[in-house]
Amino acid sequence: MSEPSITSHAPDRADDLRSRLDGLVDRVNTATANAGRAPGSVKLLPVTKFFPASDVEILYDLGRREFGESREQEASGKVAELTASGRDGIEWHMIGRLQRNKARSVAKWAHTVHSVDSERLANALDRGASEARAVGERTAPLRVLLQVSLDADPTRGGVAPDEMLALADLVEKVESLTLAGLMAIPPLDTTPEAAFAKLAKLHASLLSQHADATELSAGMSGDLEIAVAHGSTCVRVGTALMGGRPITSP
Ligand SMILES: *Cc1c(COP(=O)(O)O)cnc(C)c1O
């Protein structure tokens, strides 16, 4: 790993992020213990969307190596900035809704995509990842989580539960994707408890056919304890770490 370049961040922001990160690590550890689960079995994924690359640099310098982003253009800009600053070894997660025409770009930088919800999108990502591998832009296959819909609202994204297993079979079959697990965003009209309980059942059903699909991406700033109680292995945390969205965000 090369030496990170010296960047002078506003010291207040660095202190702020450090104390929030410490608090969140404690929160995740407590939730894990309270759920009777093994220490370290839940990953904290910082979500840095809407925040500048300088914040990602601070978090990197605090030891984080995985980040979640939700918009292709914003993410690829930050990937370039972090690379230019000499901070390597980062695993970038695409967690937001993804248009098929962005699949090719995402396949260049993403380690994992959490939001695959259709065969067309899976095929586009597979083509993109295969192209990226052919020209040496990536080596590993693209890890994919299926985003499952816990209600009938098509605007939130997610594959319908009764189409989940067919989509999983397709992802397993294609060359440059690997099926890593399941993701969901709880609907607004149910309790998180009910939503995550339903998600846990769907994950068990996926695991019965695809034993390696062990990842369960569930839980955000407001509901991560409930998600961890229902088997989450990855909590995606934005606001509780980064603070409110900056006014300069596009
Ligand atoms: C923004 C976002 C998050 C983080 O949500 P917070 O409530 O800010 O922690 C998690 N998952 C997805 C898919 C997101 O888009």
CSV table of C-alpha atoms and ligand atoms in Angstrom, one decimal:
chain,number,residue,atom,x,y,z
A,1,MET,CA,0.0,0.0,0.0
A,2,SER,CA,1.4,3.4,-1.0
A,3,GLU,CA,1.7,6.2,1.5
A,4,PRO,CA,-1.4,8.4,1.6
A,5,SER,CA,-0.6,12.0,0.5
A,6,ILE,CA,-0.7,14.6,3.3
A,7,THR,CA,-4.1,16.4,3.1
A,8,SER,CA,-5.1,19.0,5.5
A,9,HIS,CA,-8.7,18.5,6.5
A,10,ALA,CA,-10.7,20.8,8.7
A,11,PRO,CA,-9.7,19.5,12.1
A,12,ASP,CA,-13.3,19.9,13.4
A,13,ARG,CA,-14.6,17.6,10.7
A,14,ALA,CA,-12.0,14.9,11.4
A,15,ASP,CA,-12.8,15.1,15.1
A,16,ASP,CA,-16.5,14.9,14.4
A,17,LEU,CA,-16.2,11.9,12.1
A,18,ARG,CA,-13.9,10.1,14.5
A,19,SER,CA,-16.3,10.5,17.5
A,20,ARG,CA,-19.3,9.5,15.4
A,21,LEU,CA,-17.5,6.5,14.0
A,22,ASP,CA,-16.4,5.4,17.5
A,23,GLY,CA,-20.0,5.7,18.7
A,24,LEU,CA,-21.3,3.7,15.8
A,25,VAL,CA,-18.8,0.9,16.2
A,26,ASP,CA,-20.0,0.7,19.8
A,27,ARG,CA,-23.6,0.7,18.7
A,28,VAL,CA,-23.0,-2.2,16.2
A,29,ASN,CA,-21.0,-4.2,18.8
A,30,THR,CA,-23.7,-3.7,21.4
A,31,ALA,CA,-26.5,-4.7,18.9
A,32,THR,CA,-24.4,-7.8,17.9
A,33,ALA,CA,-24.0,-8.9,21.5
A,34,ASN,CA,-27.6,-8.2,22.4
A,35,ALA,CA,-28.7,-10.4,19.5
A,36,GLY,CA,-26.5,-13.2,20.9
A,37,ARG,CA,-24.4,-13.2,17.7
A,38,ALA,CA,-20.7,-13.7,17.3
A,39,PRO,CA,-18.5,-10.5,17.7
A,40,GLY,CA,-17.5,-9.1,14.3
A,41,SER,CA,-20.3,-10.9,12.5
A,42,VAL,CA,-21.9,-7.6,11.4
A,43,LYS,CA,-20.1,-5.2,9.1
A,44,LEU,CA,-20.5,-1.4,9.4
A,45,LEU,CA,-20.7,0.1,5.9
A,46,PRO,CA,-20.2,3.9,5.9
A,47,VAL,CA,-22.5,5.5,3.3
A,48,THR,CA,-20.7,8.6,1.9
A,49,LYS,CA,-23.2,9.7,-0.7
A,50,PHE,CA,-23.7,13.5,-0.9
A,51,PHE,CA,-20.4,14.0,1.1
A,52,PRO,CA,-17.1,15.0,-0.5
A,53,ALA,CA,-14.1,12.9,-1.2
A,54,SER,CA,-12.3,14.7,1.7
A,55,ASP,CA,-14.7,13.0,4.1
A,56,VAL,CA,-13.9,9.6,2.6
A,57,GLU,CA,-10.2,10.4,3.0
A,58,ILE,CA,-10.7,11.1,6.7
A,59,LEU,CA,-12.6,7.8,7.2
A,60,TYR,CA,-9.9,6.0,5.3
A,61,ASP,CA,-7.3,7.5,7.5
A,62,LEU,CA,-9.3,6.3,10.5
A,63,GLY,CA,-9.0,2.7,9.1
A,64,ARG,CA,-12.1,2.2,7.0
A,65,ARG,CA,-11.7,0.4,3.7
A,66,GLU,CA,-15.3,-0.1,2.5
A,67,PHE,CA,-17.7,2.7,1.5
A,68,GLY,CA,-21.3,2.8,0.1
A,69,GLU,CA,-22.4,5.1,-2.6
A,70,SER,CA,-25.7,5.4,-4.4
A,71,ARG,CA,-25.1,7.4,-7.6
A,72,GLU,CA,-22.8,6.3,-10.4
A,73,GLN,CA,-21.4,9.7,-11.4
A,74,GLU,CA,-20.8,10.9,-7.9
A,75,ALA,CA,-19.2,7.6,-6.9
A,76,SER,CA,-16.8,7.3,-9.9
A,77,GLY,CA,-15.6,10.9,-9.2
A,78,LYS,CA,-14.8,9.9,-5.6
A,79,VAL,CA,-13.1,6.7,-6.7
A,80,ALA,CA,-10.8,8.7,-8.9
A,81,GLU,CA,-10.1,11.2,-6.2
A,82,LEU,CA,-9.3,8.6,-3.6
A,83,THR,CA,-7.0,6.8,-6.0
A,84,ALA,CA,-5.2,10.0,-6.9
A,85,SER,CA,-4.6,10.6,-3.2
A,86,GLY,CA,-2.8,7.3,-2.9
A,87,ARG,CA,-5.4,5.6,-0.8
A,88,ASP,CA,-5.7,2.2,-2.3
A,89,GLY,CA,-7.3,-1.1,-1.2
A,90,ILE,CA,-10.8,0.3,-1.0
A,91,GLU,CA,-13.9,-1.8,-1.6
A,92,TRP,CA,-16.7,0.4,-3.0
A,93,HIS,CA,-20.3,-0.7,-2.7
A,94,MET,CA,-23.0,0.5,-5.0
A,95,ILE,CA,-26.2,0.5,-2.8
A,96,GLY,CA,-28.6,2.7,-4.8
A,97,ARG,CA,-31.0,2.2,-7.6
A,98,LEU,CA,-29.1,1.6,-10.8
A,99,GLN,CA,-30.1,2.2,-14.4
A,100,ARG,CA,-29.0,-0.4,-16.9
A,101,ASN,CA,-27.1,2.3,-18.9
A,102,LYS,CA,-24.9,2.9,-15.8
A,103,ALA,CA,-24.1,-0.8,-15.3
A,104,ARG,CA,-21.0,-0.7,-17.5
A,105,SER,CA,-19.4,2.2,-15.5
A,106,VAL,CA,-20.4,0.7,-12.2
A,107,ALA,CA,-18.8,-2.6,-13.1
A,108,LYS,CA,-15.4,-0.8,-13.4
A,109,TRP,CA,-15.2,0.4,-9.8
A,110,ALA,CA,-17.7,-1.5,-7.7
A,111,HIS,CA,-16.6,-4.4,-5.5
A,112,THR,CA,-20.2,-5.2,-4.6
A,113,VAL,CA,-23.6,-4.1,-6.0
A,114,HIS,CA,-26.4,-4.3,-3.4
A,115,SER,CA,-29.3,-3.3,-5.6
A,116,VAL,CA,-29.7,-5.9,-8.4
A,117,ASP,CA,-33.4,-6.5,-8.9
A,118,SER,CA,-33.9,-7.6,-12.5
A,119,GLU,CA,-32.5,-10.1,-15.0
A,120,ARG,CA,-31.8,-7.2,-17.4
A,121,LEU,CA,-29.8,-5.4,-14.9
A,122,ALA,CA,-27.9,-8.5,-13.9
A,123,ASN,CA,-27.1,-9.2,-17.5
A,124,ALA,CA,-25.9,-5.7,-18.1
A,125,LEU,CA,-23.6,-5.8,-15.0
A,126,ASP,CA,-22.3,-9.2,-16.2
A,127,ARG,CA,-21.4,-7.8,-19.6
A,128,GLY,CA,-19.8,-4.7,-17.9
A,129,ALA,CA,-17.8,-6.8,-15.5
A,130,SER,CA,-16.7,-9.2,-18.3
A,131,GLU,CA,-15.5,-6.2,-20.4
A,132,ALA,CA,-13.7,-4.7,-17.4
A,133,ARG,CA,-12.0,-8.0,-16.8
A,134,ALA,CA,-11.0,-8.4,-20.4
A,135,VAL,CA,-9.2,-5.0,-20.4
A,136,GLY,CA,-7.7,-5.5,-16.9
A,137,GLU,CA,-9.9,-2.9,-15.2
A,138,ARG,CA,-11.0,-5.5,-12.7
A,139,THR,CA,-9.8,-9.0,-11.8
A,140,ALA,CA,-12.5,-10.4,-9.4
A,141,PRO,CA,-16.0,-11.1,-10.5
A,142,LEU,CA,-18.6,-8.5,-9.3
A,143,ARG,CA,-20.2,-9.5,-6.0
A,144,VAL,CA,-24.0,-9.1,-6.2
A,145,LEU,CA,-26.7,-8.8,-3.6
A,146,LEU,CA,-30.3,-9.2,-4.8
A,147,GLN,CA,-32.5,-6.3,-3.6
A,148,VAL,CA,-35.8,-7.8,-2.7
A,149,SER,CA,-39.1,-5.8,-2.4
A,150,LEU,CA,-40.9,-6.2,0.9
A,151,ASP,CA,-44.0,-4.5,-0.4
A,152,ALA,CA,-45.7,-4.1,-3.8
A,153,ASP,CA,-44.3,-0.6,-4.4
A,154,PRO,CA,-42.3,-0.7,-7.7
A,155,THR,CA,-40.8,2.8,-7.1
A,156,ARG,CA,-38.6,1.6,-4.2
A,157,GLY,CA,-36.9,-1.0,-6.3
A,158,GLY,CA,-36.4,-4.7,-5.5
A,159,VAL,CA,-37.4,-8.0,-7.1
A,160,ALA,CA,-40.7,-9.5,-6.1
A,161,PRO,CA,-40.2,-12.3,-3.5
A,162,ASP,CA,-41.6,-14.9,-5.9
A,163,GLU,CA,-39.1,-14.0,-8.6
A,164,MET,CA,-36.1,-13.9,-6.2
A,165,LEU,CA,-34.9,-17.5,-6.8
A,166,ALA,CA,-35.1,-17.3,-10.5
A,167,LEU,CA,-32.9,-14.1,-10.4
A,168,ALA,CA,-30.5,-15.8,-8.1
A,169,ASP,CA,-30.1,-18.7,-10.6
A,170,LEU,CA,-29.3,-16.3,-13.3
A,171,VAL,CA,-26.7,-14.5,-11.3
A,172,GLU,CA,-25.1,-17.8,-10.4
A,173,LYS,CA,-25.1,-18.9,-14.0
A,174,VAL,CA,-23.4,-15.9,-15.7
A,175,GLU,CA,-19.6,-15.6,-15.8
A,176,SER,CA,-18.6,-12.4,-14.1
A,177,LEU,CA,-21.0,-12.1,-11.2
A,178,THR,CA,-21.0,-13.9,-7.9
A,179,LEU,CA,-24.1,-14.2,-5.8
A,180,ALA,CA,-23.3,-12.8,-2.3
A,181,GLY,CA,-26.6,-12.4,-0.6
A,182,LEU,CA,-29.7,-10.3,-0.2
A,183,MET,CA,-30.6,-6.6,0.5
A,184,ALA,CA,-33.7,-4.8,1.3
A,185,ILE,CA,-35.0,-1.3,2.4
A,186,PRO,CA,-37.9,-1.6,4.7
A,187,PRO,CA,-41.2,-0.1,3.4
A,188,LEU,CA,-42.5,2.9,5.2
A,189,ASP,CA,-45.9,1.4,5.9
A,190,THR,CA,-44.8,-1.5,8.1
A,191,THR,CA,-42.7,-1.7,11.3
A,192,PRO,CA,-39.0,-2.5,10.8
A,193,GLU,CA,-39.6,-5.6,13.0
A,194,ALA,CA,-42.1,-7.0,10.5
A,195,ALA,CA,-40.1,-6.0,7.5
A,196,PHE,CA,-36.8,-7.5,8.8
A,197,ALA,CA,-38.6,-10.7,10.0
A,198,LYS,CA,-40.0,-11.1,6.5
A,199,LEU,CA,-36.5,-10.4,5.0
A,200,ALA,CA,-34.9,-13.1,7.3
A,201,LYS,CA,-37.4,-15.7,6.0
A,202,LEU,CA,-36.6,-14.7,2.4
A,203,HIS,CA,-32.8,-15.0,3.2
A,204,ALA,CA,-33.3,-18.5,4.6
A,205,SER,CA,-35.1,-19.5,1.4
A,206,LEU,CA,-32.3,-18.1,-0.7
A,207,LEU,CA,-29.7,-19.9,1.4
A,208,SER,CA,-31.5,-23.2,1.0
A,209,GLN,CA,-30.7,-23.0,-2.7
A,210,HIS,CA,-27.5,-20.9,-2.7
A,211,ALA,CA,-25.5,-21.7,0.4
A,212,ASP,CA,-22.8,-19.1,-0.3
A,213,ALA,CA,-25.3,-16.2,-0.4
A,214,THR,CA,-24.6,-15.5,3.2
A,215,GLU,CA,-24.6,-11.7,3.2
A,216,LEU,CA,-27.7,-9.9,4.5
A,217,SER,CA,-27.5,-6.1,3.9
A,218,ALA,CA,-30.1,-4.6,6.1
A,219,GLY,CA,-30.4,-1.7,8.6
A,220,MET,CA,-29.6,1.9,8.4
A,221,SER,CA,-29.0,4.8,10.9
A,222,GLY,CA,-32.5,4.5,12.5
A,223,ASP,CA,-33.1,0.8,12.6
A,224,LEU,CA,-29.8,-1.1,12.6
A,225,GLU,CA,-30.4,-2.7,16.0
A,226,ILE,CA,-33.6,-4.3,14.7
A,227,ALA,CA,-31.9,-5.4,11.5
A,228,VAL,CA,-29.0,-7.0,13.5
A,229,ALA,CA,-31.6,-8.8,15.7
A,230,HIS,CA,-33.0,-10.3,12.5
A,231,GLY,CA,-29.7,-11.5,11.0
A,232,SER,CA,-28.2,-8.5,9.2
A,233,THR,CA,-24.5,-9.0,8.3
A,234,CYS,CA,-24.0,-5.5,6.9
A,235,VAL,CA,-25.6,-2.2,8.2
A,236,ARG,CA,-25.5,0.7,5.7
A,237,VAL,CA,-25.1,3.9,7.8
A,238,GLY,CA,-25.2,7.4,6.4
A,239,THR,CA,-26.8,10.1,8.5
A,240,ALA,CA,-25.7,8.8,11.9
A,241,LEU,CA,-22.1,8.9,10.8
A,242,MET,CA,-21.9,11.7,8.3
A,243,GLY,CA,-24.5,14.1,9.8
A,244,GLY,CA,-27.2,15.8,7.8
A,245,ARG,CA,-26.9,16.1,4.1
A,246,PRO,CA,-24.6,19.1,3.2
A,247,ILE,CA,-26.3,22.1,1.6
A,248,THR,CA,-23.8,22.0,-1.3
A,249,SER,CA,-25.0,18.5,-2.4
A,250,PRO,CA,-26.3,18.4,-6.0
B,1,LIG,C1,-28.6,6.5,1.9
B,1,LIG,C2,-28.8,5.1,2.1
B,1,LIG,C3,-28.5,4.5,3.3
B,1,LIG,C4,-28.1,5.2,4.5
B,1,LIG,O1,-29.3,5.7,5.2
B,1,LIG,P1,-29.2,6.5,6.6
B,1,LIG,O2,-30.6,6.5,7.1
B,1,LIG,O3,-28.7,7.9,6.2
B,1,LIG,O4,-28.2,5.8,7.4
B,1,LIG,C5,-28.7,3.1,3.3
B,1,LIG,N1,-29.1,2.4,2.3
B,1,LIG,C6,-29.4,2.9,1.1
B,1,LIG,C7,-29.8,2.1,0.0
B,1,LIG,C8,-29.3,4.3,0.9
B,1,LIG,O5,-29.5,4.9,-0.2
